[in-house]
Amino acid sequence: MDSFLLDKLKEITDEEREILEGKKPSTNIVYKHKILDDGKLIKIWPHTRFIHFPAHSHNYIEIVYMCQGCTHHIINNNEIILNKGELLFINLNALHEIYPADKDDIAINFIIQPEFFDIATKMMDEKDNSLFNYIIESLTNCEDNMGYFHFKVSEVLPIQNLIENLIWSAISNQDNTRDITQYTMGLLLLHLMNLSNKIFSENNYEQELTLKILKFVEDNYREGTLSKLAESLNCDMVWLSRTIKRLTDKTFTELIQIKRLNQAAYLLENTKIPIADIGYFVGYENLSYFYRIFKEHYGLTPRYYRLSKLKET
């Protein structure tokens, strides 16, 4: 992180000074950011150090980014140590407790209304991405039991750069800050979807199983099979097939096909790779079958899909 920005975030706030002096904070620090200013979809502030945040819930999505040091969180009875460079996405209704942070433990909190993710969803170009949809729905659904997603991405430079851009944009308060932060968040989420092996969540069996299934599809869509997934999970293949349908409302084959077609559409739109090579690359040895199901899914053959996207640019 830029040294000037980090030095700015290290500054002791008036609220923290009161805490260090043994005074009772002038505001309720657990809930003071509960309501965003009129019309705002996102707000950012440095995490308040030196004090314990008792268990509480939010009426917003919270993202915590660890700039330096670490913080200790309890979410729905799950213990999380958030280390430098890591991200913690917290659900609307999660029960969240935070232990006191020291002077050199510098974190940034993002308060986000669910509508903020609309741009990120549009940036997916309305293509199906089961893992992305699952994460967004889990974060924004008040009745969902998935309390958090922990992204261990400290060594991923593009993620670190995008987070720093988000922080700069949010504190600069320019006229177009809202657009910049929404599109930057969209780019951040697009990158995170390619790092499914770095996503961790709470120990709720069915929620964790769903995440493992979707992560497997993201990582193995070219050659992944139901038998390989069952082997990796050490479970019966027939039971797993039924469970996948119940948990995702799709069969394993449908999940694989959606991911393959999504990737094919991306390559058609953003590269000059020959169409036949794209079909092979995403996992289809039978090109006639690839052409047929692509047209069924998108309403256009791969060739005309590519031409239609060129006309839009």
Coordinates of C-alpha atoms in Angstrom, one line a residue:
M1 CA 0.0 0.0 0.0
D2 CA 1.1 3.6 -0.8
S3 CA 3.1 4.9 2.3
F4 CA 1.3 8.2 2.3
L5 CA -2.1 6.5 2.4
L6 CA -1.0 4.1 5.1
D7 CA 0.4 6.9 7.2
K8 CA -2.9 8.7 6.9
L9 CA -4.8 5.7 8.0
K10 CA -2.5 5.2 11.0
E11 CA -3.4 8.6 12.5
I12 CA -5.2 8.4 15.9
T13 CA -8.8 9.6 15.5
D14 CA -10.6 11.7 18.1
E15 CA -12.7 8.7 19.0
E16 CA -9.6 6.5 19.5
R17 CA -8.0 9.3 21.6
E18 CA -11.0 9.3 23.9
I19 CA -10.8 5.5 24.2
L20 CA -7.0 5.7 25.1
E21 CA -7.8 8.4 27.7
G22 CA -10.3 6.0 29.3
K23 CA -13.3 8.1 28.3
K24 CA -16.6 6.7 27.1
P25 CA -16.9 7.3 23.3
S26 CA -19.3 10.1 22.5
T27 CA -21.2 7.8 20.1
N28 CA -22.2 4.2 19.9
I29 CA -19.2 2.8 18.0
V30 CA -20.9 -0.4 17.2
Y31 CA -23.9 1.2 15.4
K32 CA -22.7 4.7 14.5
H33 CA -22.2 3.8 10.8
K34 CA -25.5 1.8 10.5
I35 CA -27.3 4.3 8.4
L36 CA -25.6 5.7 5.3
D37 CA -26.0 9.3 4.2
D38 CA -29.0 9.8 1.9
G39 CA -28.4 8.4 -1.5
K40 CA -25.0 6.8 -0.7
L41 CA -24.4 3.2 -1.4
I42 CA -21.0 2.9 0.1
K43 CA -19.0 4.4 2.9
I44 CA -15.5 3.9 4.1
W45 CA -13.7 4.5 7.4
P46 CA -10.6 3.2 9.3
H47 CA -11.4 0.5 11.7
T48 CA -11.6 1.8 15.3
R49 CA -8.8 0.4 17.4
F50 CA -8.2 -0.2 21.1
I51 CA -11.8 -1.3 21.9
H52 CA -13.9 -4.5 21.9
F53 CA -16.9 -4.5 19.6
P54 CA -19.5 -6.8 21.2
A55 CA -21.6 -9.2 19.1
H56 CA -23.8 -7.2 16.8
S57 CA -25.5 -7.5 13.5
H58 CA -25.7 -5.2 10.5
N59 CA -28.3 -3.8 8.2
Y60 CA -25.7 -3.5 5.5
I61 CA -22.9 -5.6 3.9
E62 CA -19.5 -5.0 5.5
I63 CA -16.2 -5.6 3.9
V64 CA -13.0 -5.4 6.0
Y65 CA -9.6 -5.0 4.4
M66 CA -6.5 -5.5 6.4
C67 CA -3.8 -2.9 5.5
Q68 CA -1.3 -3.9 8.2
G69 CA -1.2 -6.2 11.1
C70 CA -4.2 -8.4 11.9
T71 CA -7.7 -8.3 13.5
H72 CA -9.5 -11.0 15.4
H73 CA -13.2 -11.6 14.5
I74 CA -16.0 -13.9 15.6
I75 CA -18.7 -14.4 13.0
N76 CA -21.6 -16.7 13.8
N77 CA -19.4 -18.5 16.4
N78 CA -16.6 -18.9 13.8
E79 CA -13.2 -17.5 14.7
I80 CA -11.3 -15.6 11.9
I81 CA -7.9 -14.0 12.0
L82 CA -7.8 -11.4 9.3
N83 CA -4.1 -10.9 8.2
K84 CA -2.5 -8.2 6.1
G85 CA -3.8 -8.0 2.5
E86 CA -6.8 -10.2 3.2
L87 CA -10.5 -9.4 2.7
L88 CA -13.5 -10.3 4.8
F89 CA -17.0 -10.0 3.3
I90 CA -19.7 -10.1 6.0
N91 CA -23.4 -10.9 5.4
L92 CA -26.3 -8.5 6.2
N93 CA -27.5 -10.5 9.2
A94 CA -24.3 -12.1 10.5
L95 CA -23.6 -12.0 14.2
H96 CA -20.2 -10.2 14.4
E97 CA -17.8 -9.6 17.3
I98 CA -14.4 -7.9 17.0
Y99 CA -11.6 -8.0 19.6
P100 CA -9.5 -4.8 20.3
A101 CA -6.9 -4.0 17.6
D102 CA -3.5 -2.5 18.5
K103 CA -2.0 0.7 17.2
D104 CA -0.3 -1.0 14.3
D105 CA -3.3 -3.0 13.3
I106 CA -4.7 -0.9 10.4
A107 CA -7.9 -2.0 8.8
I108 CA -10.4 -0.4 6.5
N109 CA -14.2 -0.9 6.7
F110 CA -16.5 -0.6 3.8
I111 CA -20.3 -0.3 4.5
I112 CA -22.2 -1.3 1.4
Q113 CA -25.9 -1.3 0.5
P114 CA -26.9 -4.4 -1.5
E115 CA -27.8 -2.2 -4.5
F116 CA -24.1 -1.2 -4.8
F117 CA -23.4 -4.6 -6.4
D118 CA -25.8 -3.9 -9.3
I119 CA -22.9 -2.6 -11.5
A120 CA -20.8 -5.6 -10.7
T121 CA -23.7 -7.9 -11.8
K122 CA -24.0 -6.0 -15.1
M123 CA -20.3 -6.3 -15.6
M124 CA -20.7 -10.1 -15.7
D125 CA -22.5 -9.3 -19.0
E126 CA -25.6 -11.1 -17.7
K127 CA -23.8 -14.4 -18.2
D128 CA -24.4 -17.1 -15.7
N129 CA -21.6 -17.5 -13.2
S130 CA -22.8 -19.8 -10.4
L131 CA -20.0 -19.0 -7.9
F132 CA -20.5 -15.2 -8.4
N133 CA -24.3 -15.5 -8.1
Y134 CA -24.0 -17.6 -5.0
I135 CA -21.6 -15.2 -3.2
I136 CA -23.7 -12.1 -4.1
E137 CA -27.0 -13.8 -3.1
S138 CA -25.4 -15.1 0.2
L139 CA -24.2 -11.6 1.1
T140 CA -27.5 -9.8 0.2
N141 CA -30.0 -12.3 1.5
C142 CA -31.1 -11.6 5.0
E143 CA -32.4 -15.2 5.5
D144 CA -29.1 -16.8 4.3
N145 CA -27.0 -18.6 6.9
M146 CA -23.7 -17.9 5.1
G147 CA -22.2 -15.3 7.5
Y148 CA -19.0 -14.4 5.7
F149 CA -16.5 -15.0 2.9
H150 CA -12.8 -14.8 3.8
F151 CA -10.5 -14.1 0.8
K152 CA -6.9 -15.0 1.5
V153 CA -5.4 -12.9 -1.3
S154 CA -2.5 -11.1 0.3
E155 CA -0.1 -12.2 -2.5
V156 CA -2.4 -11.3 -5.4
L157 CA -1.1 -8.0 -6.7
P158 CA -4.1 -7.0 -8.9
I159 CA -6.4 -7.4 -5.9
Q160 CA -4.2 -5.3 -3.7
N161 CA -4.1 -2.5 -6.4
L162 CA -7.8 -2.5 -6.8
I163 CA -8.4 -2.2 -3.1
E164 CA -6.0 0.7 -2.9
N165 CA -7.9 2.3 -5.8
L166 CA -11.1 1.8 -3.9
I167 CA -9.8 3.5 -0.8
W168 CA -8.4 6.4 -2.7
S169 CA -11.6 6.9 -4.6
A170 CA -13.8 6.7 -1.5
I171 CA -11.7 9.3 0.5
S172 CA -11.2 11.7 -2.4
N173 CA -14.9 12.4 -2.7
Q174 CA -14.9 13.4 -6.3
D175 CA -18.0 14.1 -8.4
N176 CA -17.9 10.7 -10.0
T177 CA -16.7 8.8 -6.9
R178 CA -19.8 6.6 -6.9
D179 CA -19.3 5.4 -10.5
I180 CA -15.5 4.8 -9.9
T181 CA -16.1 2.8 -6.8
Q182 CA -18.9 0.7 -8.3
Y183 CA -16.9 -0.2 -11.4
T184 CA -13.7 -0.8 -9.3
M185 CA -15.7 -3.1 -7.0
G186 CA -17.0 -4.9 -10.1
L187 CA -13.4 -5.5 -11.3
L188 CA -12.4 -6.7 -7.8
L189 CA -15.2 -9.3 -7.8
L190 CA -14.3 -10.4 -11.3
H191 CA -10.8 -11.1 -10.2
L192 CA -11.9 -12.8 -7.0
M193 CA -14.1 -15.2 -9.0
N194 CA -10.9 -16.5 -10.6
L195 CA -9.4 -17.2 -7.2
S196 CA -11.9 -19.8 -5.9
N197 CA -9.2 -21.7 -4.1
K198 CA -8.6 -18.7 -1.9
I199 CA -12.2 -18.3 -0.7
F200 CA -13.1 -19.6 2.7
S201 CA -16.4 -19.5 4.6
E202 CA -18.0 -20.6 7.8
N203 CA -18.5 -24.2 9.0
N204 CA -22.2 -24.6 8.1
Y205 CA -22.2 -28.0 6.4
E206 CA -24.7 -27.4 3.5
Q207 CA -23.4 -23.9 2.8
E208 CA -19.8 -25.0 2.9
L209 CA -20.7 -28.0 0.6
T210 CA -22.3 -25.7 -1.9
L211 CA -19.3 -23.5 -2.0
K212 CA -17.0 -26.5 -2.5
I213 CA -19.1 -27.7 -5.4
L214 CA -19.1 -24.3 -7.1
K215 CA -15.4 -23.9 -6.5
F216 CA -14.8 -27.3 -8.1
V217 CA -16.8 -26.3 -11.1
E218 CA -14.9 -23.0 -11.5
D219 CA -11.5 -24.8 -11.2
N220 CA -12.2 -27.9 -13.2
Y221 CA -14.9 -27.1 -15.8
R222 CA -12.8 -28.4 -18.7
E223 CA -12.3 -31.9 -17.5
G224 CA -14.1 -32.1 -14.2
T225 CA -16.5 -35.0 -13.7
L226 CA -19.0 -35.9 -11.0
S227 CA -17.0 -38.9 -10.0
K228 CA -13.9 -36.8 -9.5
L229 CA -15.9 -34.3 -7.4
A230 CA -17.3 -37.2 -5.3
E231 CA -13.8 -38.6 -4.8
S232 CA -12.5 -35.2 -3.7
L233 CA -15.4 -34.9 -1.2
N234 CA -15.2 -38.5 -0.1
C235 CA -18.9 -39.1 -0.7
D236 CA -21.2 -41.3 -2.7
M237 CA -21.7 -40.2 -6.3
V238 CA -25.5 -40.9 -6.4
W239 CA -26.1 -39.0 -3.2
L240 CA -23.9 -36.1 -4.4
S241 CA -25.8 -35.8 -7.6
R242 CA -29.1 -35.5 -5.8
T243 CA -27.6 -33.1 -3.3
I244 CA -26.2 -30.8 -6.0
K245 CA -29.7 -30.6 -7.6
R246 CA -31.3 -29.8 -4.2
L247 CA -28.7 -27.2 -3.2
T248 CA -28.2 -25.4 -6.5
D249 CA -31.4 -26.2 -8.4
K250 CA -29.1 -27.4 -11.3
T251 CA -27.5 -30.7 -12.1
F252 CA -23.8 -31.1 -12.1
T253 CA -23.8 -31.3 -15.9
E254 CA -25.8 -28.1 -16.1
L255 CA -23.3 -26.3 -13.8
I256 CA -20.3 -27.5 -15.9
Q257 CA -22.1 -26.5 -19.1
I258 CA -23.0 -23.0 -17.8
K259 CA -19.4 -22.4 -16.8
R260 CA -18.0 -23.7 -20.2
L261 CA -20.4 -21.6 -22.2
N262 CA -19.7 -18.5 -20.0
Q263 CA -16.0 -19.0 -20.7
A264 CA -16.5 -19.6 -24.4
A265 CA -18.5 -16.4 -24.7
Y266 CA -15.8 -14.4 -22.9
L267 CA -13.1 -15.8 -25.2
L268 CA -15.2 -15.1 -28.3
E269 CA -15.8 -11.5 -27.2
N270 CA -12.3 -10.7 -25.9
T271 CA -9.8 -12.7 -28.0
K272 CA -9.2 -13.6 -31.7
I273 CA -8.8 -17.3 -30.9
P274 CA -10.4 -19.5 -33.6
I275 CA -13.9 -20.7 -32.7
A276 CA -12.9 -24.4 -33.0
D277 CA -10.0 -23.9 -30.6
I278 CA -12.3 -22.2 -28.1
G279 CA -14.6 -25.1 -28.2
Y280 CA -11.8 -27.5 -27.4
F281 CA -10.3 -25.2 -24.8
V282 CA -13.5 -25.0 -22.7
G283 CA -13.9 -28.8 -22.8
Y284 CA -15.9 -29.8 -25.8
E285 CA -14.3 -32.4 -28.1
N286 CA -17.5 -32.6 -30.2
L287 CA -17.6 -29.3 -31.9
S288 CA -21.0 -29.8 -33.5
Y289 CA -22.4 -30.3 -30.0
F290 CA -20.6 -27.1 -28.8
Y291 CA -22.1 -25.1 -31.7
R292 CA -25.6 -26.4 -31.0
I293 CA -25.7 -25.8 -27.3
F294 CA -24.0 -22.4 -27.6
K295 CA -26.8 -21.3 -30.0
E296 CA -29.4 -22.8 -27.6
H297 CA -28.0 -20.8 -24.7
Y298 CA -27.2 -17.5 -26.4
G299 CA -29.6 -17.5 -29.3
L300 CA -26.6 -17.0 -31.7
T301 CA -24.0 -19.3 -33.2
P302 CA -20.5 -18.7 -31.8
R303 CA -19.5 -16.9 -35.1
Y304 CA -22.5 -14.5 -35.0
Y305 CA -22.1 -14.0 -31.3
R306 CA -18.5 -12.8 -31.9
L307 CA -19.7 -10.5 -34.8
S308 CA -22.5 -9.0 -32.7
K309 CA -20.0 -8.1 -29.9
L310 CA -17.7 -6.4 -32.5
K311 CA -20.6 -4.3 -33.7
E312 CA -21.2 -3.1 -30.1
T313 CA -17.7 -1.8 -29.7

